[in-house]
Coordinates of C-alpha atoms (C1' of nucleotides) in Angstrom, one line a residue:
Chain A
M30 CA 188.5 -33.3 177.4
P31 CA 190.5 -35.9 175.4
K32 CA 188.2 -38.7 174.4
A33 CA 184.5 -39.2 175.0
K34 CA 184.7 -43.0 174.8
I35 CA 181.6 -43.4 172.7
S36 CA 180.2 -46.7 171.4
R37 CA 177.4 -47.8 169.1
P38 CA 175.2 -49.2 171.9
Q39 CA 175.7 -46.0 173.8
I40 CA 174.5 -43.9 170.9
I41 CA 171.4 -46.2 170.5
Q42 CA 170.6 -45.9 174.2
A43 CA 170.9 -42.1 174.1
S44 CA 168.8 -42.0 170.9
L45 CA 166.0 -43.9 172.5
Q46 CA 166.0 -41.5 175.5
T47 CA 166.1 -38.5 173.2
L48 CA 163.2 -39.9 171.1
A49 CA 161.2 -40.4 174.3
S50 CA 161.6 -36.7 175.1
C51 CA 160.5 -35.7 171.6
Q52 CA 156.8 -35.0 170.8
S53 CA 157.1 -36.8 167.5
L54 CA 159.6 -38.8 165.4
D55 CA 160.5 -35.9 163.2
Q56 CA 161.5 -33.8 166.1
F57 CA 164.2 -36.4 166.8
S58 CA 167.6 -35.2 165.4
M59 CA 171.2 -36.2 165.3
R60 CA 172.2 -32.9 166.9
K61 CA 169.9 -33.6 169.9
V62 CA 171.4 -37.0 170.4
A63 CA 174.9 -35.6 170.2
T64 CA 174.1 -32.9 172.8
A65 CA 172.8 -35.6 175.1
L66 CA 176.1 -37.4 174.8
H67 CA 178.2 -34.3 175.0
I68 CA 179.8 -34.9 171.7
D69 CA 179.7 -33.2 168.3
A70 CA 177.0 -34.2 165.9
S71 CA 179.6 -35.2 163.3
T72 CA 181.1 -37.7 165.7
I73 CA 178.0 -39.9 165.3
Y74 CA 178.9 -40.5 161.7
W75 CA 181.9 -42.5 162.7
Y76 CA 179.6 -45.1 164.2
F77 CA 176.5 -44.8 162.0
E78 CA 176.5 -44.1 158.3
S79 CA 173.3 -42.1 158.5
K80 CA 170.3 -41.1 160.5
Q81 CA 168.3 -43.8 158.9
A82 CA 170.8 -46.3 160.2
I83 CA 170.3 -45.1 163.8
L84 CA 166.5 -45.4 163.3
Q85 CA 167.0 -49.0 162.2
A86 CA 169.1 -49.7 165.2
M87 CA 166.6 -48.2 167.5
A88 CA 163.8 -50.2 165.9
D89 CA 165.8 -53.4 166.4
E90 CA 166.5 -52.6 170.0
I91 CA 162.8 -52.3 170.6
A92 CA 161.9 -55.3 168.6
A93 CA 164.4 -57.3 170.6
Q94 CA 162.3 -56.9 173.7
I95 CA 159.5 -59.0 172.2
S96 CA 159.5 -62.5 173.5
F97 CA 157.9 -65.5 171.8
P98 CA 155.0 -67.4 173.5
D99 CA 155.1 -71.1 174.3
A100 CA 154.9 -73.0 171.0
S101 CA 152.8 -75.8 172.5
L102 CA 149.8 -73.5 172.9
A103 CA 146.9 -73.2 170.5
W104 CA 147.7 -70.9 167.5
Q105 CA 145.0 -68.4 168.6
T106 CA 146.5 -68.2 172.1
Q107 CA 150.0 -67.9 170.7
L108 CA 149.1 -65.0 168.4
T109 CA 147.0 -63.3 171.1
Q110 CA 149.8 -63.5 173.6
L111 CA 152.5 -62.5 171.2
F112 CA 150.6 -59.4 169.8
S113 CA 149.7 -58.5 173.3
T114 CA 153.4 -58.3 174.1
I115 CA 154.0 -56.3 170.9
F116 CA 151.3 -53.9 171.9
D117 CA 152.8 -53.4 175.3
V118 CA 156.3 -52.9 173.9
Y119 CA 155.0 -50.4 171.3
T120 CA 153.1 -48.4 173.9
T121 CA 156.0 -48.5 176.4
H122 CA 158.4 -46.7 174.0
S123 CA 156.7 -43.6 172.7
H124 CA 156.8 -43.3 168.9
A125 CA 157.8 -47.0 168.5
A126 CA 155.1 -47.4 165.9
E127 CA 156.3 -44.4 163.9
L128 CA 159.8 -46.0 164.1
M129 CA 158.6 -49.3 162.8
I130 CA 156.9 -47.6 159.8
A131 CA 159.8 -45.3 159.0
T132 CA 162.1 -48.3 159.0
I133 CA 162.6 -51.4 156.9
P134 CA 162.4 -54.8 158.7
S135 CA 165.8 -55.9 157.4
S136 CA 167.5 -57.0 160.7
E137 CA 167.7 -60.6 162.0
V138 CA 165.5 -59.7 165.0
R139 CA 162.6 -58.4 163.0
L140 CA 162.8 -60.9 160.2
T141 CA 162.9 -63.7 162.8
L142 CA 159.9 -62.3 164.5
M143 CA 157.9 -62.1 161.3
N144 CA 159.0 -65.6 160.3
H145 CA 157.9 -66.9 163.7
I146 CA 154.4 -65.4 163.4
I147 CA 153.9 -66.8 159.9
G148 CA 155.3 -70.1 161.3
I149 CA 152.6 -70.2 164.0
L150 CA 149.9 -70.0 161.3
V151 CA 151.6 -72.5 159.0
S152 CA 152.0 -75.0 161.8
A153 CA 148.2 -74.5 162.4
G154 CA 147.5 -75.6 158.9
F155 CA 147.3 -72.3 157.1
S156 CA 149.1 -71.7 153.8
E157 CA 152.1 -69.6 153.6
E158 CA 150.1 -67.0 151.7
Q159 CA 147.4 -66.9 154.4
G160 CA 150.1 -66.6 157.0
S161 CA 151.9 -63.7 155.6
L162 CA 148.7 -61.9 154.7
A163 CA 147.4 -62.3 158.3
L164 CA 150.7 -61.1 159.6
S165 CA 150.7 -57.9 157.6
T166 CA 147.0 -57.3 158.3
I167 CA 147.4 -57.6 162.1
D168 CA 150.7 -55.7 162.1
F169 CA 149.4 -52.7 160.1
F170 CA 146.3 -52.6 162.2
L171 CA 148.3 -52.5 165.4
T172 CA 150.8 -50.0 164.0
G173 CA 148.0 -47.7 162.9
L174 CA 146.2 -47.9 166.2
V175 CA 149.3 -47.2 168.2
M176 CA 150.2 -44.2 166.0
D177 CA 146.8 -42.7 166.4
L178 CA 147.2 -43.1 170.2
S179 CA 150.5 -41.2 170.2
K180 CA 148.9 -38.4 168.0
E181 CA 146.2 -38.1 170.6
R182 CA 148.8 -37.8 173.4
Q183 CA 150.5 -35.2 171.3
F184 CA 147.6 -32.8 171.1
R185 CA 146.6 -33.4 174.7
T186 CA 149.8 -31.6 175.6
A187 CA 148.9 -28.6 173.4
I188 CA 149.7 -25.9 175.9
N189 CA 152.7 -23.8 174.8
N190 CA 153.6 -25.7 171.7
K191 CA 152.3 -24.2 168.4
Q192 CA 152.2 -27.4 166.3
A193 CA 150.4 -29.2 169.0
A194 CA 147.9 -26.3 169.2
Y195 CA 147.1 -26.8 165.6
L196 CA 146.5 -30.5 166.1
H197 CA 144.2 -29.6 169.0
D198 CA 142.1 -27.4 166.8
Q199 CA 141.8 -30.2 164.2
V200 CA 140.4 -32.4 166.9
T201 CA 137.8 -29.9 168.1
Q202 CA 136.9 -29.6 164.4
I203 CA 136.2 -33.3 164.2
H204 CA 133.6 -32.9 167.0
Q205 CA 132.2 -29.8 165.3
I206 CA 131.7 -31.3 161.9
T207 CA 130.4 -34.7 163.1
H208 CA 127.8 -32.8 165.1
D209 CA 126.9 -30.2 162.4
E210 CA 126.7 -32.7 159.6
H211 CA 124.9 -35.3 161.8
L212 CA 127.5 -38.0 161.1
I213 CA 126.0 -40.2 163.8
H214 CA 128.3 -43.2 163.1
M215 CA 131.4 -41.0 163.6
Q216 CA 129.9 -39.6 166.8
N217 CA 129.3 -43.2 168.1
S218 CA 132.8 -44.1 167.0
V219 CA 134.4 -41.3 169.0
N220 CA 132.3 -42.1 172.0
N221 CA 133.1 -45.8 171.7
R222 CA 136.8 -44.9 171.4
N223 CA 136.7 -43.0 174.7
S224 CA 134.8 -45.7 176.6
Q225 CA 137.2 -48.5 175.6
S226 CA 140.9 -48.7 176.3
A227 CA 143.3 -48.8 173.4
K228 CA 144.3 -52.4 174.3
Q229 CA 140.7 -53.5 174.4
Q230 CA 140.2 -52.0 171.0
F231 CA 143.3 -53.8 169.7
E232 CA 142.1 -57.1 171.2
A233 CA 138.7 -56.7 169.5
G234 CA 140.3 -56.0 166.1
L235 CA 142.7 -59.0 166.5
K236 CA 139.8 -61.2 167.4
L237 CA 138.0 -60.1 164.2
I238 CA 141.0 -61.0 162.0
L239 CA 141.4 -64.3 163.8
K240 CA 137.7 -65.1 163.2
G241 CA 138.3 -64.4 159.5
L242 CA 141.2 -66.8 159.5
L243 CA 139.2 -69.5 161.3
A244 CA 136.4 -69.1 158.7
E245 CA 139.0 -69.5 155.9
K246 CA 140.2 -72.7 157.6
N247 CA 136.8 -74.2 157.9
V248 CA 136.2 -73.6 154.2
D249 CA 139.4 -75.4 153.4
L250 CA 138.3 -78.4 155.4
N251 CA 135.2 -78.9 153.4
Chain B
M3 CA 156.5 -8.4 138.5
P4 CA 153.7 -6.8 140.4
K5 CA 151.3 -9.5 141.7
A6 CA 151.5 -13.2 141.2
K7 CA 147.8 -13.7 141.7
I8 CA 148.0 -16.8 143.9
S9 CA 145.1 -18.7 145.4
R10 CA 144.6 -21.5 147.9
P11 CA 143.5 -24.0 145.2
Q12 CA 146.5 -23.1 143.2
I13 CA 148.9 -23.8 146.0
I14 CA 147.2 -27.1 146.7
Q15 CA 147.5 -28.0 143.1
A16 CA 151.2 -27.1 142.9
S17 CA 151.8 -28.9 146.2
L18 CA 150.4 -32.1 144.8
Q19 CA 152.6 -31.8 141.7
T20 CA 155.6 -31.1 143.9
L21 CA 154.9 -34.0 146.1
A22 CA 154.6 -36.3 143.1
S23 CA 158.1 -35.3 142.0
C24 CA 159.5 -36.0 145.5
Q25 CA 160.8 -39.4 146.5
S26 CA 159.1 -39.3 149.8
L27 CA 156.8 -37.1 151.9
D28 CA 159.7 -35.6 154.0
Q29 CA 161.4 -34.3 150.8
F30 CA 158.3 -32.2 150.2
S31 CA 158.9 -28.6 151.3
M32 CA 157.3 -25.2 151.3
R33 CA 160.2 -23.8 149.5
K34 CA 159.9 -26.3 146.6
V35 CA 156.2 -25.4 146.3
A36 CA 157.0 -21.7 146.3
T37 CA 159.7 -22.2 143.6
A38 CA 157.2 -24.1 141.5
L39 CA 154.8 -21.2 141.8
H40 CA 157.5 -18.6 141.2
I41 CA 156.8 -16.9 144.6
D42 CA 158.6 -16.5 147.8
A43 CA 158.1 -19.3 150.4
S44 CA 156.8 -16.8 152.9
T45 CA 154.0 -15.9 150.6
I46 CA 152.4 -19.2 151.2
Y47 CA 151.9 -18.3 154.9
W48 CA 149.3 -15.7 153.8
Y49 CA 147.1 -18.6 152.5
F50 CA 148.0 -21.4 154.9
E51 CA 148.9 -21.1 158.5
S52 CA 151.4 -23.9 158.4
K53 CA 152.9 -26.8 156.4
Q54 CA 150.6 -29.1 158.3
A55 CA 147.6 -27.1 157.0
I56 CA 148.8 -27.7 153.4
L57 CA 149.2 -31.4 154.0
Q58 CA 145.6 -31.5 155.4
A59 CA 144.4 -29.7 152.3
M60 CA 146.3 -32.1 150.0
A61 CA 144.9 -35.1 151.8
D62 CA 141.3 -33.7 151.5
E63 CA 141.9 -33.1 147.8
I64 CA 142.8 -36.7 147.3
A65 CA 140.0 -38.0 149.5
A66 CA 137.5 -36.0 147.5
Q67 CA 138.2 -38.2 144.5
I68 CA 136.7 -41.2 146.3
S69 CA 133.2 -41.9 145.1
F70 CA 130.6 -43.9 147.0
P71 CA 129.2 -47.2 145.6
D72 CA 125.5 -47.8 145.0
A73 CA 123.8 -48.1 148.4
S74 CA 121.4 -50.8 147.2
L75 CA 124.2 -53.3 146.7
A76 CA 125.1 -56.0 149.3
W77 CA 127.3 -54.6 152.1
Q78 CA 130.2 -56.9 151.0
T79 CA 130.0 -55.6 147.5
Q80 CA 129.7 -52.0 148.6
L81 CA 132.8 -52.3 150.8
T82 CA 134.8 -54.2 148.1
Q83 CA 134.0 -51.6 145.5
L84 CA 134.6 -48.7 147.8
F85 CA 138.0 -49.8 149.0
S86 CA 138.9 -50.8 145.5
T87 CA 138.4 -47.2 144.6
I88 CA 140.4 -46.0 147.6
F89 CA 143.2 -48.3 146.7
D90 CA 143.3 -46.9 143.1
V91 CA 143.2 -43.3 144.4
Y92 CA 146.0 -44.0 146.9
T93 CA 148.2 -45.6 144.3
T94 CA 147.5 -43.0 141.6
H95 CA 148.9 -40.2 143.8
S96 CA 152.3 -41.2 145.0
H97 CA 152.7 -40.9 148.8
A98 CA 149.0 -40.5 149.3
A99 CA 149.1 -43.1 152.1
E100 CA 151.9 -41.2 153.9
L101 CA 149.8 -38.1 153.6
M102 CA 146.8 -39.8 155.2
I103 CA 148.9 -41.1 158.1
A104 CA 150.7 -37.7 158.6
T105 CA 147.4 -36.0 158.7
I106 CA 144.2 -36.0 160.9
P107 CA 140.9 -36.9 159.3
S108 CA 139.3 -33.6 160.5
S109 CA 137.7 -32.4 157.3
E110 CA 134.2 -32.9 156.1
V111 CA 135.2 -35.0 153.1
R112 CA 137.2 -37.5 155.2
L113 CA 134.7 -37.6 158.1
T114 CA 131.8 -38.2 155.7
L115 CA 133.7 -41.0 154.0
M116 CA 134.4 -42.7 157.3
N117 CA 130.8 -42.2 158.4
H118 CA 129.6 -43.7 155.2
I119 CA 131.7 -46.8 155.6
I120 CA 130.6 -47.4 159.1
G121 CA 127.0 -46.7 157.9
I122 CA 127.3 -49.5 155.3
L123 CA 128.1 -52.0 158.1
V124 CA 125.5 -50.7 160.5
S125 CA 122.8 -50.9 157.8
A126 CA 123.9 -54.5 157.3
G127 CA 123.1 -55.2 160.9
F128 CA 126.5 -54.7 162.6
S129 CA 126.9 -52.7 165.8
E130 CA 128.5 -49.3 165.7
E131 CA 131.4 -50.8 167.5
Q132 CA 131.9 -53.5 165.0
G133 CA 131.6 -51.0 162.2
S134 CA 134.2 -48.5 163.4
L135 CA 136.5 -51.4 164.3
A136 CA 136.2 -52.9 160.9
L137 CA 136.8 -49.5 159.3
S138 CA 140.1 -48.9 161.1
T139 CA 141.3 -52.4 160.5
I140 CA 140.7 -52.2 156.8
D141 CA 142.0 -48.7 156.5
F142 CA 145.2 -49.3 158.4
F143 CA 145.8 -52.5 156.5
L144 CA 145.4 -50.6 153.2
T145 CA 147.5 -47.7 154.3
G146 CA 150.3 -49.9 155.5
L147 CA 150.3 -51.9 152.3
V148 CA 150.4 -48.9 150.0
M149 CA 153.2 -47.4 152.0
D150 CA 155.3 -50.5 151.7
L151 CA 154.6 -50.3 147.9
S152 CA 155.9 -46.8 147.7
K153 CA 159.0 -47.7 149.7
E154 CA 159.7 -50.4 147.3
R155 CA 159.4 -48.0 144.4
Q156 CA 161.8 -45.7 146.2
F157 CA 164.7 -48.1 146.4
R158 CA 164.1 -49.4 142.9
T159 CA 165.3 -46.0 141.8
A160 CA 168.5 -46.3 143.8
I161 CA 170.9 -45.0 141.2
N162 CA 172.4 -41.7 142.1
N163 CA 170.5 -41.0 145.3
K164 CA 172.3 -41.8 148.4
Q165 CA 169.3 -42.3 150.7
A166 CA 167.8 -44.7 148.2
A167 CA 171.1 -46.6 147.9
Y168 CA 170.9 -47.3 151.7
L169 CA 167.3 -48.6 151.4
H170 CA 168.5 -50.8 148.5
D171 CA 171.2 -52.3 150.7
Q172 CA 168.6 -53.0 153.4
V173 CA 166.5 -54.9 151.0
T174 CA 169.4 -57.1 149.8
Q175 CA 170.1 -57.7 153.5
I176 CA 166.6 -59.0 153.8
H177 CA 167.3 -61.7 151.2
Q178 CA 170.7 -62.4 152.7
I179 CA 169.4 -63.0 156.2
T180 CA 166.3 -64.9 155.3
H181 CA 168.5 -67.2 153.3
D182 CA 171.3 -67.5 155.9
E183 CA 169.0 -68.0 158.8
H184 CA 166.7 -70.3 156.9
L185 CA 163.7 -68.2 157.6
I186 CA 161.6 -70.2 155.1
H187 CA 158.3 -68.5 155.8
M188 CA 159.9 -65.1 155.1
Q189 CA 161.3 -66.5 151.9
N190 CA 157.9 -67.7 150.8
S191 CA 156.4 -64.4 151.8
V192 CA 158.8 -62.5 149.6
N193 CA 158.2 -64.9 146.7
N194 CA 154.5 -64.7 147.2
R195 CA 154.7 -60.9 147.3
N196 CA 156.4 -60.9 143.9
S197 CA 154.0 -63.3 142.2
Q198 CA 150.9 -61.4 143.3
S199 CA 150.0 -57.9 142.4
A200 CA 149.5 -55.4 145.2
K201 CA 145.9 -55.0 144.5
Q202 CA 145.4 -58.8 144.6
Q203 CA 147.1 -58.8 147.9
F204 CA 144.8 -56.1 149.2
E205 CA 141.7 -57.8 147.9
A206 CA 142.8 -61.0 149.7
G207 CA 143.3 -59.1 153.0
L208 CA 140.0 -57.4 152.7
K209 CA 138.3 -60.7 152.0
L210 CA 139.9 -62.1 155.2
I211 CA 138.5 -59.2 157.3
L212 CA 135.1 -59.5 155.7
K213 CA 135.1 -63.2 156.5
G214 CA 135.8 -62.3 160.1
L215 CA 132.9 -59.8 160.1
L216 CA 130.6 -62.4 158.6
A217 CA 131.6 -64.9 161.3
E218 CA 130.8 -62.4 164.0
K219 CA 127.4 -61.7 162.4
N220 CA 126.5 -65.4 162.3
V221 CA 127.4 -65.7 166.0
D222 CA 125.0 -62.9 166.7
L223 CA 122.2 -64.6 165.0
N224 CA 122.5 -67.6 167.2
Chain C
dA4 C1' 145.1 -7.0 150.7
dC5 C1' 148.8 -9.3 149.1
dC6 C1' 153.8 -10.2 148.6
dT7 C1' 159.0 -10.0 149.6
dG8 C1' 163.6 -10.2 151.9
dA9 C1' 166.0 -11.0 155.5
dA10 C1' 166.5 -13.2 159.5
dC11 C1' 166.1 -16.9 163.2
dA12 C1' 166.6 -21.3 164.7
dC13 C1' 167.0 -25.3 163.2
dC14 C1' 168.2 -29.7 160.1
dG15 C1' 171.6 -34.0 157.8
dT16 C1' 175.9 -34.7 156.1
dT17 C1' 180.9 -34.0 154.6
dC18 C1' 185.6 -33.4 155.2
dA19 C1' 189.9 -31.4 156.2
dA20 C1' 192.2 -31.0 160.3
dG21 C1' 193.4 -32.3 164.8
dT22 C1' 194.8 -35.9 168.7
Chain D
dA19 C1' 191.4 -44.9 165.5
dC20 C1' 188.6 -41.5 167.1
dC21 C1' 186.8 -36.8 167.4
dT22 C1' 186.0 -31.7 166.2
dG23 C1' 184.8 -27.3 163.6
dA24 C1' 183.5 -25.3 160.1
dA25 C1' 181.0 -25.4 156.2
dC26 C1' 177.3 -26.7 152.7
dA27 C1' 172.8 -27.1 151.3
dC28 C1' 168.9 -27.4 153.0
dC29 C1' 164.5 -26.8 156.3
dG30 C1' 159.7 -24.1 158.7
dT31 C1' 158.4 -19.9 160.3
dT32 C1' 158.2 -14.8 161.4
dC33 C1' 157.9 -10.1 160.6
dA34 C1' 159.0 -5.5 159.3
dA35 C1' 158.8 -3.5 155.1
dG36 C1' 157.1 -2.8 150.7
dT37 C1' 153.2 -2.2 146.8

DNA sequence: ACCTGAACACCGTTCAAGT
DNA sequence: ACCTGAACACCGTTCAAGT
């Protein structure tokens, strides 16, 4: 074989597929991507300076799929719609949340997205401070929730895998302890978690934060 | 040398010290802990079944340092005090937030802590659902914020380390792009970030969520 | 009961050498 | 300009063997 005609976008694409077939972000490796592309691992280093650079590119690729809502809508509606899209994008690509956390929002796509979200709030009359605070609050809440989801998925497939078996044990321990120690609120929390879909949970949390914002706004008007 | 007289607590202690001297959680390794204890890496496996088990134990050790506030105080005061303590504990141990995220809250310490927080809210008249939602919202917000902090610390020490140098470049890129693309809200966000201490930022975010809770409560009373 | 050494199956990254 | 092979310095984990 003479040349493998590799390109940056091709590597990113293969990386996303490879990640999807991994059980967690730290199982993702350069060597696996290289194998998928039928090239040597060292070849990747001609296109990307490091593994971190690939992670950044993957995160950007995912972030690029997030579309902005109609700017003429009410700010609450805009935020609800936008974060609903982000939730869907994050849950479509497995480990997307881990990727976002492992990575710095230094690209135009991600910075523009963040800028847009703060912009919605500033246009609605909030201060820049309130806007960026609300953004990070919602974003971290969403990221944390989606990460927990993917951890749950991980131990549900705890059949042959040893690491997953350990996680599975930890979860049964949660039930054990909450029961033995009569941690009734935790028991309710687990039950509540199972009765509600993840998206419903996210929407409820988002609503809570939006209510807090609204309360701040009303105070300002006085 | 005959015996090295090792114990579980000793390993946990050495692990926390080793982690503190690492620039990130994934630089933390069994072999480094073993070297610190002057034992072979394989010895650790007599006391802990896996690296994950050590991470869990480390997280529990840190979580155990969190003390509960006086239960007779108002719920807002209790939450503010408690999360202030958590913030301090998280920032005292470097990479504590990463540890909490990489780990499952399956121990008695952590479950009791979570149960207590929901309990504060339920005692204040909130539903179990609202309580557990508020807990995860605040917790994820706090964790995300502290993690960003430690990433910043990481690239500030970007002298000889190559990985840190890359992160440093990413940050200058943030300034570059926000300037070139006229992302004014992001510019303000960065400035705001620098003018406020991390703890002030957290307190502002917590206040926002508490306001949202209060608004929900008032609606319920109608 | 406790600890080691060697080994296995992996990593990210570099770099001289090839085409 | 693009790609490889071998090497370096690491990983987590296992397990026969030692005391």
